[in-house]
XYZ file of C-alpha atoms in Angstrom:
566
model
C 125.629 101.164 122.587
C 126.354 102.693 125.994
C 124.629 101.628 129.202
C 122.999 103.230 132.225
C 126.317 103.711 134.008
C 127.838 105.524 131.032
C 124.911 107.904 130.928
C 125.179 108.549 134.658
C 128.892 109.310 134.319
C 128.335 111.828 131.524
C 125.642 113.614 133.499
C 127.851 113.724 136.581
C 130.740 115.167 134.575
C 128.697 117.958 132.956
C 126.729 118.908 136.091
C 126.964 122.669 136.558
C 128.527 123.339 133.203
C 127.057 125.536 130.488
C 123.937 124.186 128.796
C 125.687 123.399 125.447
C 127.613 120.634 127.245
C 124.390 118.584 127.135
C 125.373 117.823 123.527
C 127.645 115.130 124.923
C 124.477 113.084 125.597
C 123.775 112.475 121.922
C 123.628 108.781 121.177
C 121.848 105.634 122.339
C 121.809 104.023 125.792
C 120.515 100.668 127.029
C 118.421 101.234 130.179
C 117.146 97.754 130.984
C 114.457 96.717 128.480
C 114.212 100.315 127.225
C 116.670 102.057 124.949
C 117.067 105.829 125.228
C 118.119 107.614 122.022
C 119.062 111.281 122.334
C 118.764 112.541 118.762
C 118.975 116.297 119.182
C 119.969 118.493 122.128
C 118.641 122.029 122.442
C 121.287 124.754 122.501
C 119.573 126.653 125.296
C 116.957 125.910 128.001
C 114.678 128.485 126.353
C 114.973 126.913 122.869
C 112.600 124.236 121.553
C 113.151 121.118 123.697
C 115.495 118.255 122.891
C 114.289 115.334 120.787
C 114.486 111.928 122.467
C 113.230 108.442 121.598
C 112.285 105.593 123.949
C 112.618 102.254 122.140
C 111.450 98.715 122.965
C 111.994 95.602 120.867
C 108.691 94.498 119.379
C 108.824 91.226 121.304
C 109.371 93.095 124.574
C 106.528 95.503 123.813
C 104.284 92.506 123.143
C 101.686 94.336 121.046
C 99.521 91.597 119.429
C 100.146 91.324 115.704
C 96.455 91.211 114.795
C 95.979 94.738 116.159
C 98.558 96.208 113.781
C 97.973 94.159 110.639
C 96.499 97.132 108.738
C 97.021 100.893 108.528
C 93.917 101.663 110.589
C 95.028 99.279 113.322
C 98.523 100.778 113.459
C 97.050 104.278 113.650
C 94.694 103.246 116.452
C 97.376 101.418 118.456
C 99.703 104.385 118.064
C 96.958 106.704 119.289
C 96.191 104.493 122.275
C 99.851 104.272 123.297
C 100.236 108.038 122.871
C 97.362 108.659 125.254
C 98.779 106.104 127.706
C 102.126 107.927 127.570
C 100.452 111.297 128.258
C 98.713 109.840 131.331
C 101.856 108.189 132.659
C 103.977 111.288 132.119
C 101.395 113.438 133.889
C 101.622 111.164 136.914
C 105.329 110.318 136.987
C 107.163 113.440 135.761
C 108.031 115.764 138.665
C 106.649 119.273 138.601
C 108.979 121.314 136.361
C 111.626 123.301 138.208
C 114.482 125.347 136.852
C 114.624 127.635 133.873
C 113.035 127.606 130.429
C 111.631 124.223 129.460
C 113.400 122.391 132.307
C 111.669 119.114 133.145
C 109.209 119.202 130.252
C 108.243 115.807 128.817
C 105.789 115.811 125.903
C 104.614 113.438 123.203
C 102.039 115.860 121.855
C 98.467 116.576 122.847
C 95.868 114.136 121.395
C 92.358 115.519 121.107
C 89.026 113.829 120.498
C 90.067 112.590 117.043
C 92.155 109.516 116.314
C 94.834 110.729 113.907
C 97.947 109.395 112.232
C 100.852 110.792 114.247
C 104.629 110.429 114.508
C 104.580 110.335 118.333
C 104.545 106.509 118.491
C 106.064 104.292 115.809
C 104.808 100.731 115.474
C 107.403 98.909 113.342
C 108.024 95.223 112.634
C 111.008 95.111 114.956
C 110.314 97.816 117.551
C 107.924 100.215 119.224
C 109.223 103.674 119.964
C 107.903 106.848 121.551
C 109.219 110.057 120.022
C 109.153 112.693 122.728
C 110.547 116.118 123.456
C 112.338 116.744 126.728
C 113.368 119.945 128.430
C 116.742 118.980 129.937
C 116.928 120.430 133.475
C 118.905 123.642 134.050
C 119.484 126.338 136.622
C 119.837 129.507 134.654
C 121.872 128.336 131.681
C 123.801 125.762 133.676
C 123.153 122.046 133.589
C 121.264 120.379 136.439
C 122.972 116.979 136.101
C 121.208 115.362 139.043
C 117.795 116.420 137.803
C 118.646 115.145 134.337
C 119.768 111.798 135.768
C 116.471 111.349 137.600
C 114.526 112.270 134.491
C 116.489 110.294 131.868
C 117.580 107.241 133.847
C 114.653 106.720 136.234
C 111.495 108.473 135.088
C 111.481 108.064 131.294
C 112.101 104.271 131.322
C 109.251 103.891 133.848
C 106.919 105.819 131.582
C 107.976 103.724 128.604
C 107.420 100.464 130.525
C 103.964 101.618 131.597
C 102.805 103.089 128.260
C 104.461 100.888 125.601
C 104.367 97.351 127.028
C 101.152 95.454 126.375
C 101.306 93.600 129.686
C 101.059 96.923 131.558
C 98.168 98.280 129.471
C 94.456 97.642 129.609
C 94.466 95.080 126.815
C 90.682 94.957 126.487
C 90.498 98.743 126.183
C 93.220 98.707 123.499
C 91.391 96.060 121.514
C 88.104 97.993 121.820
C 89.886 101.162 120.631
C 91.206 99.404 117.515
C 87.878 97.730 116.824
C 86.017 101.054 117.086
C 88.394 102.743 114.638
C 88.141 99.882 112.177
C 84.352 99.995 112.362
C 84.303 103.751 111.863
C 86.574 103.568 108.832
C 84.540 100.707 107.384
C 81.412 102.824 107.667
C 83.210 105.722 106.019
C 84.137 103.443 103.132
C 80.484 102.422 102.758
C 79.215 106.006 102.376
C 80.065 106.363 98.691
C 78.861 102.841 97.963
C 75.477 103.729 99.467
C 75.237 107.148 97.853
C 75.699 108.995 101.146
C 77.953 111.881 102.076
C 77.641 111.626 105.864
C 76.098 109.514 108.638
C 74.959 110.702 112.064
C 74.360 107.879 114.519
C 71.347 107.584 116.779
C 72.234 108.587 120.329
C 75.116 110.857 119.249
C 75.916 113.776 121.597
C 76.682 116.636 119.230
C 76.937 119.738 121.476
C 80.324 120.563 122.969
C 80.996 121.649 126.527
C 81.772 125.238 125.527
C 82.867 127.325 122.568
C 86.544 126.721 123.380
C 86.237 123.057 124.350
C 85.921 120.012 122.115
C 84.726 117.809 124.968
C 81.110 116.583 124.883
C 78.396 118.428 126.760
C 77.429 116.559 129.896
C 74.219 117.294 131.750
C 71.439 118.554 129.508
C 72.807 117.105 126.286
C 70.057 115.796 123.980
C 70.927 112.533 122.173
C 70.460 112.633 118.414
C 67.408 110.837 117.035
C 67.077 110.123 113.315
C 63.920 110.977 111.334
C 62.367 107.723 110.120
C 62.577 108.753 106.461
C 66.344 109.126 106.641
C 67.234 106.196 108.941
C 69.950 103.853 107.707
C 71.132 100.566 109.241
C 74.782 99.597 108.887
C 76.340 96.238 109.765
C 79.974 96.506 110.830
C 82.950 94.107 110.727
C 82.943 93.741 114.524
C 79.453 92.232 114.364
C 77.741 95.274 115.813
C 75.248 97.351 113.873
C 74.450 101.057 114.051
C 71.460 103.090 112.926
C 71.461 106.759 112.115
C 70.669 109.517 109.660
C 72.172 108.970 106.249
C 72.643 112.246 104.369
C 72.360 111.456 100.646
C 74.378 112.891 97.826
C 72.942 116.086 96.367
C 71.854 119.267 98.141
C 70.799 118.999 101.789
C 69.622 122.090 103.650
C 69.576 122.191 107.453
C 67.142 124.732 108.901
C 65.766 125.713 112.299
C 65.585 128.503 114.827
C 68.642 129.996 116.443
C 70.366 127.833 119.088
C 68.348 124.744 118.120
C 71.327 122.706 116.907
C 71.702 123.119 113.154
C 75.211 124.634 113.244
C 76.159 122.146 115.925
C 75.241 119.351 113.526
C 77.334 120.891 110.768
C 80.356 121.248 113.097
C 80.046 117.566 114.003
C 79.860 116.592 110.334
C 82.874 118.834 109.674
C 84.907 116.872 112.261
C 83.454 113.555 111.097
C 86.232 113.298 108.504
C 88.293 111.659 111.296
C 87.565 108.760 113.673
C 86.733 109.785 117.266
C 87.505 108.176 120.581
C 84.899 106.306 122.614
C 82.914 108.623 124.837
C 83.298 111.629 122.558
C 79.621 111.500 121.567
C 80.479 111.766 117.866
C 81.889 108.267 117.424
C 79.232 107.551 114.801
C 79.289 110.889 113.026
C 81.077 109.740 109.896
C 81.758 111.991 106.898
C 83.471 111.429 103.610
C 87.151 112.136 103.959
C 87.084 114.744 101.160
C 84.347 116.948 102.637
C 85.548 120.557 102.914
C 84.188 123.473 104.929
C 83.730 126.664 102.886
C 83.645 130.101 104.513
C 84.007 133.742 103.582
C 87.510 134.949 104.383
C 87.955 138.692 104.061
C 91.402 139.925 103.049
C 92.892 136.579 102.048
C 95.242 136.487 99.048
C 93.959 134.815 95.878
C 96.263 133.848 93.026
C 95.114 132.830 89.558
C 91.787 131.199 90.505
C 88.950 130.754 88.008
C 86.012 132.245 89.902
C 84.034 132.968 86.711
C 81.160 130.581 87.555
C 80.338 132.988 90.394
C 81.840 136.353 89.513
C 82.160 137.908 86.035
C 82.074 141.280 84.305
C 83.785 143.212 87.080
C 83.717 147.010 86.595
C 87.529 146.981 86.740
C 87.666 144.600 83.786
C 89.705 142.066 85.748
C 89.741 138.563 84.204
C 87.888 136.364 86.675
C 88.981 133.211 84.822
C 92.377 133.761 86.410
C 91.655 136.067 89.288
C 94.248 137.435 91.678
C 94.048 139.861 94.566
C 96.015 140.529 97.735
C 92.840 141.322 99.741
C 89.704 139.496 98.695
C 86.229 140.610 99.725
C 83.867 138.247 101.524
C 82.103 137.109 98.334
C 85.278 136.873 96.275
C 87.107 134.928 98.982
C 84.222 132.481 99.365
C 84.095 131.936 95.607
C 87.860 131.273 95.579
C 87.639 128.940 98.593
C 84.908 126.929 96.900
C 86.659 126.651 93.540
C 89.954 125.729 95.190
C 88.273 123.039 97.287
C 86.646 121.483 94.212
C 89.944 121.617 92.321
C 91.576 119.875 95.301
C 89.118 116.992 94.952
C 86.321 117.810 97.402
C 83.142 115.805 96.765
C 81.178 117.513 99.583
C 80.945 121.164 100.583
C 79.931 122.151 104.126
C 78.543 125.687 104.319
C 76.934 127.681 107.134
C 75.233 130.939 106.229
C 76.552 132.415 109.510
C 80.101 132.255 108.153
C 79.216 133.129 104.568
C 78.976 136.325 102.565
C 75.279 137.031 102.033
C 75.726 138.407 98.518
C 77.630 135.280 97.542
C 74.876 132.978 98.811
C 71.605 134.553 97.644
C 69.968 137.493 95.908
C 66.277 137.882 96.642
C 63.548 138.804 94.168
C 63.409 142.451 95.170
C 67.135 142.902 94.644
C 66.967 141.027 91.329
C 64.246 143.438 90.189
C 66.105 146.530 91.365
C 69.559 145.502 90.063
C 69.311 143.617 86.758
C 71.477 140.538 86.324
C 73.521 142.304 83.647
C 74.632 144.895 86.224
C 75.456 142.393 88.991
C 78.853 140.655 88.693
C 77.961 138.006 91.312
C 75.928 134.944 90.409
C 74.824 133.702 93.820
C 75.563 130.205 95.067
C 71.842 129.370 95.078
C 71.990 129.524 91.281
C 75.073 127.313 91.067
C 74.552 124.663 93.744
C 72.576 122.321 91.489
C 74.901 122.440 88.453
C 77.769 121.966 90.921
C 76.207 118.598 91.695
C 74.882 117.650 88.244
C 78.048 118.685 86.361
C 80.802 118.055 88.933
C 79.233 115.500 91.272
C 79.887 117.804 94.248
C 77.255 117.641 97.000
C 76.451 120.394 99.488
C 75.301 120.372 103.104
C 74.088 123.873 103.916
C 72.878 125.432 107.153
C 70.306 128.172 106.485
C 68.434 130.020 109.192
C 67.430 133.292 107.563
C 66.357 132.496 104.028
C 64.286 129.849 102.287
C 65.926 130.542 98.928
C 67.556 127.104 98.854
C 64.240 125.261 99.213
C 63.873 125.455 95.446
C 67.108 123.599 94.779
C 67.316 121.238 97.777
C 66.986 117.475 97.510
C 66.425 117.219 101.262
C 65.503 119.724 103.963
C 65.981 118.830 107.640
C 64.598 121.078 110.393
C 66.035 121.202 113.918
C 64.025 121.965 117.026
C 65.598 121.549 120.472
C 68.439 119.533 118.910
C 66.035 117.079 117.321
C 65.828 116.762 113.518
C 62.733 116.357 111.376
C 62.519 115.697 107.649
C 60.545 118.658 106.249
C 61.435 118.196 102.589
C 57.803 117.946 101.443
C 56.788 121.040 103.420
C 59.738 123.028 102.081
C 58.886 122.109 98.513
C 55.319 123.191 99.094
C 56.487 126.570 100.342
C 59.118 127.034 97.641
C 58.555 129.407 94.792
C 60.211 128.203 91.615
C 61.579 131.627 90.820
C 65.304 130.958 91.007
C 66.550 131.262 87.414
C 68.219 128.218 85.947
C 71.882 128.486 85.084
C 72.256 129.076 81.314
C 74.105 126.118 79.820
C 76.982 124.185 81.391
C 78.647 126.126 84.196
C 81.345 123.783 85.471
C 81.711 121.223 82.701
C 84.495 122.977 80.785
C 87.057 124.543 83.076
C 90.525 125.958 82.648
C 93.621 123.782 82.931
C 95.086 123.061 86.402
C 97.054 125.900 87.971
C 100.802 125.368 87.510
C 103.418 126.159 90.135
C 106.376 127.778 88.386
C 110.006 127.075 89.255
C 110.879 128.525 92.623
C 107.266 129.584 93.239
C 107.348 128.530 96.902
C 110.862 129.683 97.676
C 111.018 131.536 100.984
C 111.491 135.291 100.730
C 113.182 135.454 104.120
C 116.745 134.390 103.442
C 115.977 130.723 102.800
C 114.462 129.982 106.215
C 112.137 126.968 106.149
C 108.401 127.320 106.579
C 107.456 127.138 110.274
C 104.095 126.521 111.921
C 102.926 129.114 114.428
C 100.240 127.259 116.347
C 97.258 125.683 114.623
C 96.302 128.539 112.356
C 99.441 130.112 110.898
C 102.594 129.215 108.984
C 105.476 131.612 108.669
C 107.199 131.565 105.290
C 110.095 133.948 105.169
C 108.864 137.343 106.284
C 105.235 136.533 105.559
C 102.499 134.516 107.242
C 99.992 132.105 105.754
C 96.762 132.619 107.684
C 94.897 129.301 108.107
C 92.285 130.514 110.582
C 89.462 129.834 108.130
C 90.737 126.315 107.343
C 88.369 124.876 109.921
C 89.226 121.183 109.546
C 92.789 121.588 110.743
C 92.202 120.210 114.245
C 95.725 119.918 115.654
C 98.755 122.201 115.713
C 100.875 119.189 114.753
C 98.895 118.989 111.496
C 99.956 122.536 110.759
C 103.586 121.566 111.405
C 103.157 118.780 108.842
C 101.625 121.195 106.348
C 104.619 123.529 106.783
C 106.962 120.614 106.029
C 104.770 119.685 103.051
C 105.275 123.196 101.656
C 109.019 122.642 101.855
C 108.712 119.340 100.002
C 106.600 120.958 97.283
C 109.176 123.752 97.000
C 111.798 121.065 96.346
C 109.612 119.478 93.661
C 109.220 122.786 91.790
C 112.727 124.033 92.380
C 113.773 123.289 88.803
C 110.567 122.454 86.947
C 107.028 123.688 86.534
C 104.383 121.393 88.034
C 100.587 121.592 88.286
C 99.528 122.163 91.884
C 97.327 119.001 92.087
C 100.257 116.880 90.888
C 102.625 118.453 93.409
C 100.306 117.788 96.331
C 99.495 114.297 95.064
C 103.218 113.488 94.879
C 103.728 114.560 98.486
C 100.781 112.449 99.648
C 102.020 109.458 97.638
C 105.436 109.649 99.304
C 103.780 109.790 102.748
C 101.691 106.736 101.855
C 104.772 104.811 100.731
C 107.394 106.003 103.233
C 105.333 107.115 106.208
C 104.674 110.488 107.794
C 108.329 110.641 108.915
C 109.237 111.367 105.283
C 107.900 114.925 105.592
C 110.345 115.841 108.348
C 113.793 117.315 107.697
C 115.000 115.469 110.822
C 116.205 111.885 110.751
C 115.619 109.416 113.583
C 113.214 111.627 115.503
C 110.955 113.468 113.054
C 109.389 115.807 115.615
C 105.677 115.815 116.347
C 103.636 115.615 113.144
C 100.028 114.744 112.548
C 98.901 113.861 109.061
C 96.854 116.508 107.214
C 94.613 115.818 104.259
C 95.678 116.991 100.805
C 92.938 119.633 101.047
C 94.739 121.417 103.908
C 98.018 121.360 101.960
C 96.216 122.875 98.968
C 94.685 125.486 101.275
C 98.080 126.552 102.596
C 99.619 126.849 99.125
C 96.625 128.833 97.905
C 96.932 131.329 100.756
C 100.643 131.969 100.293
C 100.987 135.619 99.277
C 104.185 134.990 97.387
C 102.667 132.271 95.185
C 103.641 132.396 91.494
C 101.793 130.495 88.792
C 102.620 129.786 85.169
């Protein structure tokens, strides 16, 4: 291993040379208590930045063993150190000068959720920060002096400040881990108690603005649970929380416009992940397998059995294995729902504002005018109960314009000025029992799992790997998988991980047919056993990945326009 002086000599020798000479930096250097590993050097200052690791022996880092004894603790410690690194880099890294990405230092951008990331590794023998660095340049020539300041002086200082326990707020770190462990314990209790979600008393659900995930400040109304739905939970830390327990079954959220019903659903949607203290949604806890369902005009659908909702099309198309390159609103929502259930969802989250009306309901007048035999669509209101009784899949539904779901709801909660009220009895009194019952089993007997054929995910663009394009798109060959409607992808680094997961699935089906659920399950099993790094094609420094759920991997495969099934 080379030392500080060796690194300084290399930088002095390549100062002013063409940018590719930076490749001489590759290797590992001892810089006091911190090791610097240069794993990959960008070919150009305008290319994606270089991948660098900052490594401390576990004893030097001094992270208490009890904080990392379990997977939740390791995730929480990694998240805390990542945020500490972001703060230190913001303060210590000079303002970028030069061309392209010169001077950039990034470990990713943590949001309000606590997620499993590759940015910080907590291992038995070491703690390391995986960062990307824009090596300084003037034009396409190396700025050796700027690189020396950045690599030899600044980065070790950041590592010392962000990765060594003695330099951290130890009490805050312990509180962060305790909060995550309590949140995950509560999540585990949901199924045991017959609940699908929990919304804590005092929660601040509104966000600062439509494009901000930060909590609303002045004017925010704390959540208060209706007495009939209040649940008390004792937590491992010794604290207890009270809040609204949403039971399994069909729950309908109603209320006037702008009174908070969709805000509640968005919070429940994000409640699949732990949240940081101060977010306001720390105690909004949802089952991990809850999936948001929306209409999604023009999405591709391949071989999906949408027959519980759509049959007898005038075209004669077989809806037991339905395919289209441009689905309508109702057809796309039917496909999204069936795909989510096939991917293992036990809870569906639906807002009528983002739904196709003809998929959701058909009122009495329309039923009388257009007989059922002439209407291919069986609305969701007719299927939501058998979905629960036959498949065990619950639904939380926001409805502001129709009371059609009163007939089939187990619970109805009304919002006024961001405050909920249990109005189940009133809704049942208003309901007219005119919704026809589904004839016979609807979901009990379904077709076999969809099977990915050999080479079914092979890129059509000359073998180029799948690449994420921001949070909501993945480029595969010459085509793009649009993930805009996959609302529970919360981080662009999750999309990067999904893109890598597609490559791993492509490898699994390169020479054999494999059911889609088995392919995704195999990828998730390997991540569980070998860590999130396993997804990456890079060794040493895996890049910045954030773990997605299997449901988001399923969603990406299902939206691939080149998908082939057996």
